[in-house]
PDB file of C-alpha atoms and ligand atoms in Angstrom:
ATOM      1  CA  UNK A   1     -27.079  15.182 -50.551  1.00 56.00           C
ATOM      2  CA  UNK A   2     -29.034  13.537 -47.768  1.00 66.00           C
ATOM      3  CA  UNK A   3     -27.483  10.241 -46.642  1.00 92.00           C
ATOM      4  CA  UNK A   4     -29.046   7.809 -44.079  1.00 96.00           C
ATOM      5  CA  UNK A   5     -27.721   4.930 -42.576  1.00 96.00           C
ATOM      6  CA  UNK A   6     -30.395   2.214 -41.626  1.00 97.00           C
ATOM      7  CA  UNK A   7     -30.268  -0.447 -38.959  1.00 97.00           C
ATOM      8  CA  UNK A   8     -33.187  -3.177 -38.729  1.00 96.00           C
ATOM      9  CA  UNK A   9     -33.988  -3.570 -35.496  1.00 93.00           C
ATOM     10  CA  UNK A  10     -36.455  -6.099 -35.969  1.00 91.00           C
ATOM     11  CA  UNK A  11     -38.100  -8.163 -39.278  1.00 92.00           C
ATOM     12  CA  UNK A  12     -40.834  -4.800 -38.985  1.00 95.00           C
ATOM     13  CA  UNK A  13     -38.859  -2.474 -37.689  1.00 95.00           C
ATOM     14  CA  UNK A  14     -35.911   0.003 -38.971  1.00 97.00           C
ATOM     15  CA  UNK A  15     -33.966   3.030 -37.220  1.00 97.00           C
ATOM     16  CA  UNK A  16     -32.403   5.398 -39.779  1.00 97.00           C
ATOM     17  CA  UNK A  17     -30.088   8.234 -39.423  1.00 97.00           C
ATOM     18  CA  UNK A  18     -29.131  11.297 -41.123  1.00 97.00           C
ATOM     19  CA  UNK A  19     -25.850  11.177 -41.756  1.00 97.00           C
ATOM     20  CA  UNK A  20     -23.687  14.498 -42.252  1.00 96.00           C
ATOM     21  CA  UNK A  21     -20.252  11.860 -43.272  1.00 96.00           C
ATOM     22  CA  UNK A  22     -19.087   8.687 -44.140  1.00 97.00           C
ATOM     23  CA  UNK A  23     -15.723   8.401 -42.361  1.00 97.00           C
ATOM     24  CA  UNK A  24     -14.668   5.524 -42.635  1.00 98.00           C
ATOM     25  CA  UNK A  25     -15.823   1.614 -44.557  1.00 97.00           C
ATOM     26  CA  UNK A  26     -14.077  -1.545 -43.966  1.00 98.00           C
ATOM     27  CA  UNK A  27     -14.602  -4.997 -44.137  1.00 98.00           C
ATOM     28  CA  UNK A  28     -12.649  -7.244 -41.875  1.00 98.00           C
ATOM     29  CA  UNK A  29     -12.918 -10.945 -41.543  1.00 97.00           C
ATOM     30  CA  UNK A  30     -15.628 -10.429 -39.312  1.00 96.00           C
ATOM     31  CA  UNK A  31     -17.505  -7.757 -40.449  1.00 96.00           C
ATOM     32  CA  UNK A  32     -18.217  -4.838 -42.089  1.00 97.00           C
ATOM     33  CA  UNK A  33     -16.765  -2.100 -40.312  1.00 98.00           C
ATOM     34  CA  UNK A  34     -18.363   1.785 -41.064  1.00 98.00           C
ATOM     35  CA  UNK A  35     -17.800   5.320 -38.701  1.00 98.00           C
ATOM     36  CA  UNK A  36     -20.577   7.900 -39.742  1.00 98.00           C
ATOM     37  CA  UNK A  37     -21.058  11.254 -38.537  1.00 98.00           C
ATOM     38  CA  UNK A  38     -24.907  11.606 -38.100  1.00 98.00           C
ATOM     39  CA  UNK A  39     -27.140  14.484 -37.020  1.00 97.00           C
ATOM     40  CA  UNK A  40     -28.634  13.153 -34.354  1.00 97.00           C
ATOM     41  CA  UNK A  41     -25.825  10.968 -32.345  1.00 98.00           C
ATOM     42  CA  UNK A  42     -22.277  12.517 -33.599  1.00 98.00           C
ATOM     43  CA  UNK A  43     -20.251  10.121 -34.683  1.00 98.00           C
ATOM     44  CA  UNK A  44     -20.940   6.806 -34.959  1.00 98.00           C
ATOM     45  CA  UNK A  45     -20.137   3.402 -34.925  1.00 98.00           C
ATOM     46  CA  UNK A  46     -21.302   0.360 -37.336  1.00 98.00           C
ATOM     47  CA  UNK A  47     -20.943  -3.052 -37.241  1.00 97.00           C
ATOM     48  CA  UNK A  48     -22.843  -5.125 -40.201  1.00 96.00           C
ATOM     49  CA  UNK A  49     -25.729  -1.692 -39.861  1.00 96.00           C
ATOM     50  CA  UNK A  50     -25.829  -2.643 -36.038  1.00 96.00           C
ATOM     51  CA  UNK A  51     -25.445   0.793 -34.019  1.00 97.00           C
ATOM     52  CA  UNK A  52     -22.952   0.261 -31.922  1.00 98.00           C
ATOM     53  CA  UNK A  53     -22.190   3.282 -30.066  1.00 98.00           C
ATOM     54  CA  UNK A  54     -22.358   6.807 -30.839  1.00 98.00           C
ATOM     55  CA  UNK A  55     -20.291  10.063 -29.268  1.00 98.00           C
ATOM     56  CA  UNK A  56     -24.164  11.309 -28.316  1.00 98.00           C
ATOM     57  CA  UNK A  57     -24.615   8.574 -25.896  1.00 98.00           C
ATOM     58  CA  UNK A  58     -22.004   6.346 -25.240  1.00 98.00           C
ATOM     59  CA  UNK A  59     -21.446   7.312 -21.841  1.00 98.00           C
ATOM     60  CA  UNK A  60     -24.738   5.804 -20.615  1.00 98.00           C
ATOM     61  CA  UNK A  61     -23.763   2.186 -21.695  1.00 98.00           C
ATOM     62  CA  UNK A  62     -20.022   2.539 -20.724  1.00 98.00           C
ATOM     63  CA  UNK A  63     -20.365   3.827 -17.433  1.00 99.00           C
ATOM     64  CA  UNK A  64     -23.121   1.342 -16.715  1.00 98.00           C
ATOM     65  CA  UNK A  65     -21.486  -1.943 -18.202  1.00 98.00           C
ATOM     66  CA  UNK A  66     -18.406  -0.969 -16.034  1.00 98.00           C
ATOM     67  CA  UNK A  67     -19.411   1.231 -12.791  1.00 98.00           C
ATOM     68  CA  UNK A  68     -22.190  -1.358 -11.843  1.00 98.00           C
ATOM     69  CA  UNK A  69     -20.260  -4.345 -11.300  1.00 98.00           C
ATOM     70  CA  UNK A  70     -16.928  -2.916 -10.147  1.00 98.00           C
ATOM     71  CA  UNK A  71     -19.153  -1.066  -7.447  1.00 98.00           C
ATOM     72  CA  UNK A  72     -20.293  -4.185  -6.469  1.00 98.00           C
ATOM     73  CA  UNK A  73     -17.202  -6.321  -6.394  1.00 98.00           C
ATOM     74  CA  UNK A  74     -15.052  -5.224  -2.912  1.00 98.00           C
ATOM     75  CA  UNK A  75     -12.055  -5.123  -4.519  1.00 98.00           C
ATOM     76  CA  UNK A  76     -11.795  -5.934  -8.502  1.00 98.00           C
ATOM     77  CA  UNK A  77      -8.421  -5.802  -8.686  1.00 98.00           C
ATOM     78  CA  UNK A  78      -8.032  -8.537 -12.052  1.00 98.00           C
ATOM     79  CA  UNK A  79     -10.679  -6.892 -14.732  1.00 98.00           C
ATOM     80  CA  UNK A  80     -11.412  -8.570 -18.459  1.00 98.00           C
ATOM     81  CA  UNK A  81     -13.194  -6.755 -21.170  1.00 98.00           C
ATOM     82  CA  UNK A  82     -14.596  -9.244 -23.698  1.00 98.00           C
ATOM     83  CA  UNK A  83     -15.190  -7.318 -27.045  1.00 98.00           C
ATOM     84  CA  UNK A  84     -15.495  -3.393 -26.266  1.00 98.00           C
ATOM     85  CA  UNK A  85     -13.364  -2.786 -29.453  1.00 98.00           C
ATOM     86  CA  UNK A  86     -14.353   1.162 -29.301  1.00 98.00           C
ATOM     87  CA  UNK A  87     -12.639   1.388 -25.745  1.00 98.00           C
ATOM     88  CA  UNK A  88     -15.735   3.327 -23.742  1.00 98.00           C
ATOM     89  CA  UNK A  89     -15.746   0.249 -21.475  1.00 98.00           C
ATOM     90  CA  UNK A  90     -11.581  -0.008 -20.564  1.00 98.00           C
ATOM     91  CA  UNK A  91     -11.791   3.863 -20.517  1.00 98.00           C
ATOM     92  CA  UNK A  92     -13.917   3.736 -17.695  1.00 98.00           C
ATOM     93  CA  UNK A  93     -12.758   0.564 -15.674  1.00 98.00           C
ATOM     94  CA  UNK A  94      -9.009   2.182 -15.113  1.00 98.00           C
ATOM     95  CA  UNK A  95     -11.131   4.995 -13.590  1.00 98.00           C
ATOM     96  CA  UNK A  96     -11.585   2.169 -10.677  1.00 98.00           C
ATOM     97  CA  UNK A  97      -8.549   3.083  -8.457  1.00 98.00           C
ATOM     98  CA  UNK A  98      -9.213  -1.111  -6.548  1.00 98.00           C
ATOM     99  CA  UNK A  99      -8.172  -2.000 -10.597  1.00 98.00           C
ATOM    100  CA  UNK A 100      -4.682  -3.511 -11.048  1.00 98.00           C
ATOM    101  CA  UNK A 101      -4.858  -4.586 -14.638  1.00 98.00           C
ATOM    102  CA  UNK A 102      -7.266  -4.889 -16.952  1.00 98.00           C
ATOM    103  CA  UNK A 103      -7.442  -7.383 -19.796  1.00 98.00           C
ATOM    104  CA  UNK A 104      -9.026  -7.076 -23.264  1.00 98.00           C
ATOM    105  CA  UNK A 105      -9.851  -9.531 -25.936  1.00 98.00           C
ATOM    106  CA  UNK A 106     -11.143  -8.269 -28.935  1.00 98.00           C
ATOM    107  CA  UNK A 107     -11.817 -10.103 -32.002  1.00 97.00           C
ATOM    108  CA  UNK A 108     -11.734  -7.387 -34.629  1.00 98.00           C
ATOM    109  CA  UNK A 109      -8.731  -5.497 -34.880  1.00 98.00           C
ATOM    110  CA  UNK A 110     -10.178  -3.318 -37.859  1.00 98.00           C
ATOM    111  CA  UNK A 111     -12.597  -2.240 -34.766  1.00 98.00           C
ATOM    112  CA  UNK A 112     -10.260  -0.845 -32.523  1.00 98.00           C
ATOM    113  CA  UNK A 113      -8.046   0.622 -35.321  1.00 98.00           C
ATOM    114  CA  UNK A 114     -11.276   2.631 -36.916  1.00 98.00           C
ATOM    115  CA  UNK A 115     -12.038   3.691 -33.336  1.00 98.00           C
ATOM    116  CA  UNK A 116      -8.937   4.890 -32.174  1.00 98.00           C
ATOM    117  CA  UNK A 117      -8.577   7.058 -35.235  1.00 98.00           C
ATOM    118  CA  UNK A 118     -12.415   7.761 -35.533  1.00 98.00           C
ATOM    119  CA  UNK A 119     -13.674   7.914 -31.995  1.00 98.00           C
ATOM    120  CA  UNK A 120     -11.059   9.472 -30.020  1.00 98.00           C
ATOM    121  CA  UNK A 121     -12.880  10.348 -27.062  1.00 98.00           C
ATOM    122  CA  UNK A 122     -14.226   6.610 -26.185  1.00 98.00           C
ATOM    123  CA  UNK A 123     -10.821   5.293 -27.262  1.00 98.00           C
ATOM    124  CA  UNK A 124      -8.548   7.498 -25.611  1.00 98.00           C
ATOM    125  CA  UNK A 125      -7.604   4.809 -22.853  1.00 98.00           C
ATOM    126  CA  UNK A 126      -6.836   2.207 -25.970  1.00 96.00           C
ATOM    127  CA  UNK A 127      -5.573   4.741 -28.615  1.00 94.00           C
ATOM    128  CA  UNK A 128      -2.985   6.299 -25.559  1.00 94.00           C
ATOM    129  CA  UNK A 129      -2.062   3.310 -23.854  1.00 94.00           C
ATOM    130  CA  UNK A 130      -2.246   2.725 -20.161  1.00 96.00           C
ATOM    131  CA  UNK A 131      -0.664   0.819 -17.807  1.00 97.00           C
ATOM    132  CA  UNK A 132      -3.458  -1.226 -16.331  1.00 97.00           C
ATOM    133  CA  UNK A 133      -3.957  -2.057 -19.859  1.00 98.00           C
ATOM    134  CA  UNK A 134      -3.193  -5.459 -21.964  1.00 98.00           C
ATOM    135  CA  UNK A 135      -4.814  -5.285 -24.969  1.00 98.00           C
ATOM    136  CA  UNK A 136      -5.557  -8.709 -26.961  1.00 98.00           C
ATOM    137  CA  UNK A 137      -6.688  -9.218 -30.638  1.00 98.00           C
ATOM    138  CA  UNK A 138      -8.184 -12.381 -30.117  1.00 97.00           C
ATOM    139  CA  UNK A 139     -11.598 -14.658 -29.470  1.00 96.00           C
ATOM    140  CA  UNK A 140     -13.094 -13.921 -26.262  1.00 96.00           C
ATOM    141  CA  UNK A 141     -14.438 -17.722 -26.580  1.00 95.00           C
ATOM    142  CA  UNK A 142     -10.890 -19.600 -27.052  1.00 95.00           C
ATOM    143  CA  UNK A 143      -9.911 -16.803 -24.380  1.00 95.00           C
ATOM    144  CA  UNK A 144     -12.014 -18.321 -21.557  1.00 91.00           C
ATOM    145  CA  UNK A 145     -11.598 -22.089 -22.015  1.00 86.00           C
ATOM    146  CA  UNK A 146      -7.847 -21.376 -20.922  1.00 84.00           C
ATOM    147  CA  UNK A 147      -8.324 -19.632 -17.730  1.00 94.00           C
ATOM    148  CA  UNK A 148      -9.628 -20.945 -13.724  1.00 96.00           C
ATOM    149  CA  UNK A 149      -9.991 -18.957 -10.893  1.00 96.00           C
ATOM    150  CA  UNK A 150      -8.249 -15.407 -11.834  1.00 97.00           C
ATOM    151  CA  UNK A 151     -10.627 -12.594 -12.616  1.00 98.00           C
ATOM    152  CA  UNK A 152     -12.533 -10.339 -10.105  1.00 98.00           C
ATOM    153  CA  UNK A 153     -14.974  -9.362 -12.892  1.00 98.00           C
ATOM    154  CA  UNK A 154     -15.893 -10.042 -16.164  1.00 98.00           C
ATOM    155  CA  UNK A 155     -17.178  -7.588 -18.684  1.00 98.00           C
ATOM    156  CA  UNK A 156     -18.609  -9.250 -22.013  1.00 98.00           C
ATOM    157  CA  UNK A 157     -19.348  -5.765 -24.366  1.00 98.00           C
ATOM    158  CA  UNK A 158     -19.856  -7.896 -27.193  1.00 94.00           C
ATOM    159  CA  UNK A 159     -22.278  -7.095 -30.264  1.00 89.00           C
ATOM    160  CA  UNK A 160     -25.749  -8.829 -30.895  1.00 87.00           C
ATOM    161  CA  UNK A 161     -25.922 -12.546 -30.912  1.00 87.00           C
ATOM    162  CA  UNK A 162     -25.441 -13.244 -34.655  1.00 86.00           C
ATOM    163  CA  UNK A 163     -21.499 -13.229 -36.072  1.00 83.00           C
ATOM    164  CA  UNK A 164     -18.666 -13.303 -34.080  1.00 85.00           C
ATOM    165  CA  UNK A 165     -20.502 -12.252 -30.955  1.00 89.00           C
ATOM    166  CA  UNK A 166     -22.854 -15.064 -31.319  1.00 92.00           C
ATOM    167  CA  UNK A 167     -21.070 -17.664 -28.911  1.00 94.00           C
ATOM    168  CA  UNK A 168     -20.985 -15.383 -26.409  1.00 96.00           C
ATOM    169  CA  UNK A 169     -24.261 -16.065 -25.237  1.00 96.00           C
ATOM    170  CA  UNK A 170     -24.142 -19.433 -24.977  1.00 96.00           C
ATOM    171  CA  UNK A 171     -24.466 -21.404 -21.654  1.00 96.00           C
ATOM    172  CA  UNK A 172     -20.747 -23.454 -22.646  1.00 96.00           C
ATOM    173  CA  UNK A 173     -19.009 -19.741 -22.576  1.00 97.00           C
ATOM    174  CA  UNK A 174     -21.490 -18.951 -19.561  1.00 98.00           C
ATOM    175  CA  UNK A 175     -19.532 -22.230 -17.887  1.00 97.00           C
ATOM    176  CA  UNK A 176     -16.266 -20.776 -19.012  1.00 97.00           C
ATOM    177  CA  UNK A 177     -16.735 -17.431 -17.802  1.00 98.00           C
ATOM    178  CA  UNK A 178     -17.959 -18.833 -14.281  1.00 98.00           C
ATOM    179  CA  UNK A 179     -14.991 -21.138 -14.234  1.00 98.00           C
ATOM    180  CA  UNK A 180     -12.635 -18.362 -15.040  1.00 98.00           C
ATOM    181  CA  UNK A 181     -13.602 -16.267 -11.796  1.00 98.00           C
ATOM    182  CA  UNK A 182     -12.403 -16.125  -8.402  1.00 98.00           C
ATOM    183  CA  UNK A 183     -14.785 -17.415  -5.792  1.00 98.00           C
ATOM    184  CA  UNK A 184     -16.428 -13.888  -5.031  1.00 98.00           C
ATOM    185  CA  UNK A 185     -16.247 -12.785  -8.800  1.00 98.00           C
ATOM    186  CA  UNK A 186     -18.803 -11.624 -10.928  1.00 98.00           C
ATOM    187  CA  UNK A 187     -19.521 -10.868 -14.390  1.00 98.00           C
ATOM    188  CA  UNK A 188     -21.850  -8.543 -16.669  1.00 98.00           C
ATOM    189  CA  UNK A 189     -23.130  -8.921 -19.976  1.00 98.00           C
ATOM    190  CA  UNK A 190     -24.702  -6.378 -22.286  1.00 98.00           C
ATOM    191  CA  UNK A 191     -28.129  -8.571 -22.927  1.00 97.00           C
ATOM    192  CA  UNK A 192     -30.452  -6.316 -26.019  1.00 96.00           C
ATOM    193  CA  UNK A 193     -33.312  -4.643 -25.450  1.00 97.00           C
ATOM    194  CA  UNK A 194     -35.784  -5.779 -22.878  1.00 97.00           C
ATOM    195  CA  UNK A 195     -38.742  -5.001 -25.513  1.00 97.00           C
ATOM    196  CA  UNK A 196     -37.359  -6.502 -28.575  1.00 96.00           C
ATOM    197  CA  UNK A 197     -35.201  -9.426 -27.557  1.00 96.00           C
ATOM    198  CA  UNK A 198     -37.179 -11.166 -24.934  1.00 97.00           C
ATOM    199  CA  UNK A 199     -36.435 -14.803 -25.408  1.00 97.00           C
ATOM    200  CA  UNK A 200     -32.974 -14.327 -26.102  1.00 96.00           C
ATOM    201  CA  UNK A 201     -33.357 -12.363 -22.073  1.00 97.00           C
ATOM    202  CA  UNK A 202     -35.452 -15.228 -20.326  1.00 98.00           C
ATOM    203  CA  UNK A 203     -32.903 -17.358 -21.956  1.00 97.00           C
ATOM    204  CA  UNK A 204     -29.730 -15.945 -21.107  1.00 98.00           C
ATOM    205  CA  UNK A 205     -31.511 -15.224 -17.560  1.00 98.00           C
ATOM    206  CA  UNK A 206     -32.253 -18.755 -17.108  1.00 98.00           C
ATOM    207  CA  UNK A 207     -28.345 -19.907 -17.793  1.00 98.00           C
ATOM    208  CA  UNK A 208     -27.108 -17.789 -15.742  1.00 98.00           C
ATOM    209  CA  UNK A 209     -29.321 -18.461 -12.868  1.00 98.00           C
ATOM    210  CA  UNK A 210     -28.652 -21.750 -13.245  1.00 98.00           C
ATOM    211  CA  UNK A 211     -24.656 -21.407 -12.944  1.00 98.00           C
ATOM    212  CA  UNK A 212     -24.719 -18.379 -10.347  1.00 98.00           C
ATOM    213  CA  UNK A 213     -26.183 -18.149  -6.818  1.00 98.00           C
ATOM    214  CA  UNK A 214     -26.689 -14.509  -7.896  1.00 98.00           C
ATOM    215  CA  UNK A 215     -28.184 -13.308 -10.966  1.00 98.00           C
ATOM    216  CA  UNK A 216     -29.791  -9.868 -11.692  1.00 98.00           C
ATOM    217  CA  UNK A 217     -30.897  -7.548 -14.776  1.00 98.00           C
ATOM    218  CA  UNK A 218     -30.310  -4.095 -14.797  1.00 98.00           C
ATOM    219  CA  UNK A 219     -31.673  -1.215 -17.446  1.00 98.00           C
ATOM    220  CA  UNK A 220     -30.218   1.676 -19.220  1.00 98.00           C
ATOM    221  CA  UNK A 221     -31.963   4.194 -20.901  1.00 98.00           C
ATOM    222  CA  UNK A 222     -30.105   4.179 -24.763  1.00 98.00           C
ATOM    223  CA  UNK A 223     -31.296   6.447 -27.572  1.00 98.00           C
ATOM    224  CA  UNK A 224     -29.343   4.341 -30.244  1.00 97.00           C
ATOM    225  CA  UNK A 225     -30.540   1.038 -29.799  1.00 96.00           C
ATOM    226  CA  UNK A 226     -34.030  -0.204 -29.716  1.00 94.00           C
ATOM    227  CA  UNK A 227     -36.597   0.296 -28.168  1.00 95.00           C
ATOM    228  CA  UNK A 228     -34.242   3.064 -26.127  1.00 97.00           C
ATOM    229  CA  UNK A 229     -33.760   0.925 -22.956  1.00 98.00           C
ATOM    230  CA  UNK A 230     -31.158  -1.456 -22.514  1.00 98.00           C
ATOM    231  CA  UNK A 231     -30.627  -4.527 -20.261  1.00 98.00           C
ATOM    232  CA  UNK A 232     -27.703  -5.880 -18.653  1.00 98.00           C
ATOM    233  CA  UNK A 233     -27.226  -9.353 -16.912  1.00 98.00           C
ATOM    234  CA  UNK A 234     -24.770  -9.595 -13.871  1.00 98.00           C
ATOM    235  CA  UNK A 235     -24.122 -13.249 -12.583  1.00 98.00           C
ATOM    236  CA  UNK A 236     -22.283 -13.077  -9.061  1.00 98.00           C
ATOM    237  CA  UNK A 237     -20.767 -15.590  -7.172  1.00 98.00           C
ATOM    238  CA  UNK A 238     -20.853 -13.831  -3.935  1.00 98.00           C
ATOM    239  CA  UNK A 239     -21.676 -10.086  -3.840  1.00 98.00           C
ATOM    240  CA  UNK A 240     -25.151  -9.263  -4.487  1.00 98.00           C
ATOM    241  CA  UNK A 241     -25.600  -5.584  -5.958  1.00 98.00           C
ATOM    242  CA  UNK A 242     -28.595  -4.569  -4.640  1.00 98.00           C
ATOM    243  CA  UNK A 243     -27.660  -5.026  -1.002  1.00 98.00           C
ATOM    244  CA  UNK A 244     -23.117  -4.399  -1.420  1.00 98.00           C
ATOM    245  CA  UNK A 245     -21.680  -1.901   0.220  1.00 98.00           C
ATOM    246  CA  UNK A 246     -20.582   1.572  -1.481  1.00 98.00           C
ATOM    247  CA  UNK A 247     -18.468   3.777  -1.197  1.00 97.00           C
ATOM    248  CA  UNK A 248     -19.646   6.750   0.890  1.00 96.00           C
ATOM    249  CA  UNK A 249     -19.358   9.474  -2.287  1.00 97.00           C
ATOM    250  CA  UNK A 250     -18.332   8.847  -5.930  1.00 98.00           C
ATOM    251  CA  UNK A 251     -14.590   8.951  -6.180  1.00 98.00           C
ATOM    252  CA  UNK A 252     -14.765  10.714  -9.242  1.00 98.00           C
ATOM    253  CA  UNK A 253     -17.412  12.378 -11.738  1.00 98.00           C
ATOM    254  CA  UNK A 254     -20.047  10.359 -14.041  1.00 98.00           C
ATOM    255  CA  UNK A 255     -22.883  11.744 -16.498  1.00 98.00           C
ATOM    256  CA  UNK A 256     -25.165   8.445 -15.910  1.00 98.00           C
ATOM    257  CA  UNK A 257     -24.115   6.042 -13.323  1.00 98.00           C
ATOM    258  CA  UNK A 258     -24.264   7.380  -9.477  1.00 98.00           C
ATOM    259  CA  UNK A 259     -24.395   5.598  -6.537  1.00 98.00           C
ATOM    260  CA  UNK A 260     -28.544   6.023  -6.115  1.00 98.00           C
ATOM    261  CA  UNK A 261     -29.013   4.909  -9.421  1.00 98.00           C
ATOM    262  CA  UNK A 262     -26.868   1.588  -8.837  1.00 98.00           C
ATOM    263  CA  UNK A 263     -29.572   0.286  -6.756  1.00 97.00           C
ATOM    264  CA  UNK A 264     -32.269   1.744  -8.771  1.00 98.00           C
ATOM    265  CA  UNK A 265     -31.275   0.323 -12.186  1.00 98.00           C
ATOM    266  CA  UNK A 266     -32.032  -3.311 -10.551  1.00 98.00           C
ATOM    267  CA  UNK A 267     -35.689  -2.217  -9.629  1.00 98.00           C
ATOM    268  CA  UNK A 268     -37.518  -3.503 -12.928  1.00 98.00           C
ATOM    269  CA  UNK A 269     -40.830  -2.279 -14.342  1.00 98.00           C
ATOM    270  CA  UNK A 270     -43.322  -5.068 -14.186  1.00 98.00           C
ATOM    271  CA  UNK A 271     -43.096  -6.589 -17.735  1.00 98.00           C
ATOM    272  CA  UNK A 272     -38.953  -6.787 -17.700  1.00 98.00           C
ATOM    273  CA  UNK A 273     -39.348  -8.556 -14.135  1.00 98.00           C
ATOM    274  CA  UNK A 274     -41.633 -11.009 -15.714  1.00 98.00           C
ATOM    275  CA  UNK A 275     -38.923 -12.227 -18.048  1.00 97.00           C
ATOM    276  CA  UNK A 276     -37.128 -13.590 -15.423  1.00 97.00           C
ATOM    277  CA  UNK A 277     -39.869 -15.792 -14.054  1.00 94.00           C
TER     278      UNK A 277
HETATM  279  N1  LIG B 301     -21.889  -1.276 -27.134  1.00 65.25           N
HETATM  280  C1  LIG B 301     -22.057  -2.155 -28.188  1.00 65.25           C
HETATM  281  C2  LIG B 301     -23.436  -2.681 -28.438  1.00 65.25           C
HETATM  282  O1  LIG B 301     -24.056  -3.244 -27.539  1.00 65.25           O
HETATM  283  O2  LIG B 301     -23.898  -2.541 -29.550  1.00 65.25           O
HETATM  284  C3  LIG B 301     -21.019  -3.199 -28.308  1.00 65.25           C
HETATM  285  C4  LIG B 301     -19.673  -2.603 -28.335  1.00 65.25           C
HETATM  286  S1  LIG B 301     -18.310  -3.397 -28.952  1.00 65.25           S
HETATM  287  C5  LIG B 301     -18.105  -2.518 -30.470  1.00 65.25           C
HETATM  288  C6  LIG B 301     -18.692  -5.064 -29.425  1.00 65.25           C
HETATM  289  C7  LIG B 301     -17.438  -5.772 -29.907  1.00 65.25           C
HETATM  290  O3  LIG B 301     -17.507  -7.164 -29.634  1.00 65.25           O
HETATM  291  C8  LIG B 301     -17.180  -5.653 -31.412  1.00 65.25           C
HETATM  292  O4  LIG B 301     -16.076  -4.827 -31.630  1.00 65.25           O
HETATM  293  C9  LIG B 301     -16.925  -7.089 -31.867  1.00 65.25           C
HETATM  294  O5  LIG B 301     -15.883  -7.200 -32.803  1.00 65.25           O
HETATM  295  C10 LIG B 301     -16.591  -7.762 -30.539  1.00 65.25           C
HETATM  296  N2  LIG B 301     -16.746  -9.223 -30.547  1.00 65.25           N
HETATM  297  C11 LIG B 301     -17.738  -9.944 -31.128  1.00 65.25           C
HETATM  298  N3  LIG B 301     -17.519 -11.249 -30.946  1.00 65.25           N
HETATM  299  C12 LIG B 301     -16.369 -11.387 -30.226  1.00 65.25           C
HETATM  300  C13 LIG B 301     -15.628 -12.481 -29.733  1.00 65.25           C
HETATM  301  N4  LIG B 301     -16.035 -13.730 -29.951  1.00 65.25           N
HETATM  302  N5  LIG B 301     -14.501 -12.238 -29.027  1.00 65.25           N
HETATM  303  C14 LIG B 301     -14.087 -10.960 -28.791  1.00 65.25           C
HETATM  304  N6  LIG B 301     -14.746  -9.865 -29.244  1.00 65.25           N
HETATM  305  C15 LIG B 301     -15.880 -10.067 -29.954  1.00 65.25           C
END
């Protein structure tokens, strides 16, 4: 039997895949929870038929959300995750030997249980436990009203703008996160596809620009979500990317991220530069 699972990316626009196995269904108080094995992308997974992340490609956006800013930051020794329930982006952060302790709120615990069982290889830091690692079932939102002045950098690897995820692009929680940092912090946000979400980008853009003397996109190319390239927003109190200084070599091995390519990635074709005009 041929099974597909279908995500619309747009009111016109669908991605489906062939899917070999339905692993696992769930339905939290969030959302609906699903891990397919496809043809295409391995394993995958689903959150309310949004692709999330998939074992094909996962190291592109996990590598980038974390390698970029903690390469930037001089010493990001106090790390939060906000969302990341499949554990690519805490896998990579304890890779950072400046990193002391890394928190992580995550809303959904059906999320990280389904990927630790599921997804092994991007939850391996989760599923095994680490000592850098507190992990929080919890709203990143309520998380960030209670804290001033104590992270280095701030990682929101939240899901599209609609749900649980939606307050996390908001300019209040843009406030919070700004007010939770340490006078040369810095935080990244995954921010949708520079083709398909464009106002939500100039908007976001605009917030943060308007709350941080620093604020820069960056693009990664990503088979499973639209339009293939993604964009990331940093906001930096400090420490501008582009011009920080890093570290002679790589300190240890990546498939995407390298230390070329973290300039690069800021250097925007003409149409994604326009959205931040
Ligand atoms: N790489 C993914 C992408 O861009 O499609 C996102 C990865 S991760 C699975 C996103 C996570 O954010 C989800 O597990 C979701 O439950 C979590 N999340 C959404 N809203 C949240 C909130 N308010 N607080 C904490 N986590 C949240």
């Amino acid at each position: 039997m041929k099974l597909w699972l279908t995500e619309k990316q747009t009111e016109n626009l669908s991605m489906s895949c062939r899917i070999r196995e339905t692993l696992y269904v769930g339905q939290s108080e969030y959302q609906k929870v699903v891990v397919a094995d496809s043809f295409e992308f391995g394993r995958m997974l689903v959150l309310d038929d949004v692709f999330q992340t998939s074992i094909f490609d996962e190291f592109v956006y996990h590598e980038m959300i974390a390698h970029v800013p903690l390469f930037t930051h001089p010493a990001p020794k106090k790390v939060l995750v906000i969302g990341g329930g499949d554990g690519g982006a805490v896998r990579e952060v304890v890779r950072h030997a400046a990193v002391e302790s890394v928190e992580m709120v995550e809303i959904d615990g059906m999320v990280v249980e389904a990927s630790k069982k599921y997804l092994p290889e991007i939850s391996c830091t989760m599923r095994d436990g680490h000592p850098k690692l507190n992990l929080m079932i919890g709203d990143g939102i309520a998380h960030m009203n209670a804290v001033e002045n104590h992270y280095d950098v701030i990682l929101v690897d939240c899901s599209d703008p609609i749900g649980p995820g939606e307050g996390l692009f908001s300019r209040e929680f843009y406030q919070d996160v700004f007010k939770a940092l340490k006078p040369d912090g810095l935080f990244v946000q995954q921010t949708e596809s520079p083709f398909y979400h464009q106002p939500l980008i100039r908007r976001i853009y605009r917030d943060i620009s308007d709350l941080f003397p620093i604020a820069k996109m960056y693009l990664a190319n990503i088979p499973l979500y639209p339009g293939g390239v993604h964009s990331f927003t940093m906001g930096s109190k400090q420490v501008d990317p582009e011009t920080c200084a890093l570290p002679a070599k790589m300190p240890f091995d990546t498939r995407y991220y390298n230390l070329a390519l973290h300039r690069s990635c800021f250097s925007l074709p003409n149409f994604a530069s326009d959205l931040l005009k």
